[in-house]
Amino acid sequence: HDIASVNNMRMSFIGANPASNSVVVAYDMLQDANARLMVLDGKGTKVLDQQLGRTGAGLHQTTLNVNDWADGTYYVSMIANGAPITKKLMVKH
């Protein structure tokens, strides 16, 4: 896996990248944090902004359904206590 990390968190995608219907975002919190998932398209338009709430330390997963997203590049950010990790996700149907 291509894993991105900041001080208190790691994030990776499970599944194909480019994705065609869904991709799992796996994130590992090294400490409790308020987590938020945000996705921007290549133009910087927000396509998803989801508060995940108080998230305990440990490994978590959430699935992104990209069926309705246009082909292209997206930037998936997991934000914990204000610190973001961003990874590029390609969508191709």
C-alpha atoms as one frame of an Amber mdcrd trajectory, in Angstrom:
protein
   0.000   0.000   0.000   1.006   3.564  -0.656   0.712   4.983   2.865   0.702
   8.685   3.677   1.296   9.804   7.250   1.444  12.788   9.584   2.338  12.837
  13.286  -0.815  11.196  14.606  -2.300   9.334  11.650  -1.658   7.175   8.599
  -3.947   6.743   5.594  -4.026   4.408   2.608  -6.437   3.199  -0.079  -7.501
  -0.439  -0.235  -8.574  -1.425  -3.723  -7.906  -0.214  -7.214  -6.571   3.255
  -7.924  -7.913   4.282 -10.427 -11.222   3.308  -8.846 -14.337   2.609 -10.897
 -17.100   2.040  -8.327 -15.728   2.232  -4.774 -12.524   2.443  -2.788 -11.863
   1.811   0.898 -10.006   4.506   2.811  -8.073   2.922   5.682  -6.817   5.217
   8.411  -4.800   4.411  11.492  -5.072   6.856  14.389  -2.181   6.829  16.806
  -4.305   8.771  19.288  -7.969   9.731  19.742  -8.940  12.508  17.356 -11.876
  14.350  15.852 -11.834  13.022  12.296 -13.254  14.420   9.074 -13.121  13.082
   5.523 -13.083  15.612   2.701 -12.771  15.064  -1.055 -12.053  17.736  -3.661
 -12.117  17.248  -7.404  -9.314  18.395  -9.693 -10.837  21.893  -9.886 -10.906
  22.234  -6.106 -14.676  21.736  -5.818 -15.760  19.887  -2.673 -17.520  16.616
  -3.577 -17.648  15.158  -0.062 -17.307  16.571   3.454 -18.106  14.015   6.128
 -17.614  14.486   9.860 -16.530  11.139  11.316 -16.659  12.464  14.868 -14.509
  11.395  17.787 -12.400   8.520  16.496 -10.446   6.289  18.850  -6.856   5.228
  18.364  -6.458   2.248  16.058  -7.307   1.170  12.529 -10.543   2.321  10.885
 -12.035   2.077   7.402 -14.657   3.924   5.414 -15.838   3.233   1.877 -16.121
   5.912  -0.796 -18.713   5.184  -3.464 -17.385   6.828  -6.645 -20.066   5.494
  -9.056 -21.519   8.965  -9.619 -18.192  10.798  -9.765 -16.857  11.942 -13.130
 -13.630  10.412 -14.423 -10.613  12.349 -13.237  -8.371  13.171 -10.314  -9.649
  13.674  -6.781  -7.876  14.677  -3.583  -8.965  12.676  -0.546  -8.135  14.308
   2.793  -8.447  12.732   6.206  -8.283  15.464   8.823  -7.569  14.616  12.456
  -7.540  17.387  15.067  -6.987  19.895  12.256  -4.004  18.119  10.650  -4.755
  16.805   7.135  -3.337  13.904   5.149  -4.165  14.134   1.458  -3.806  11.435
  -1.179  -4.601  11.511  -4.874  -7.337   9.189  -6.115  -8.023   8.576  -9.792
 -11.542   7.663 -10.917 -12.051   5.920 -14.260 -15.295   4.201 -15.286
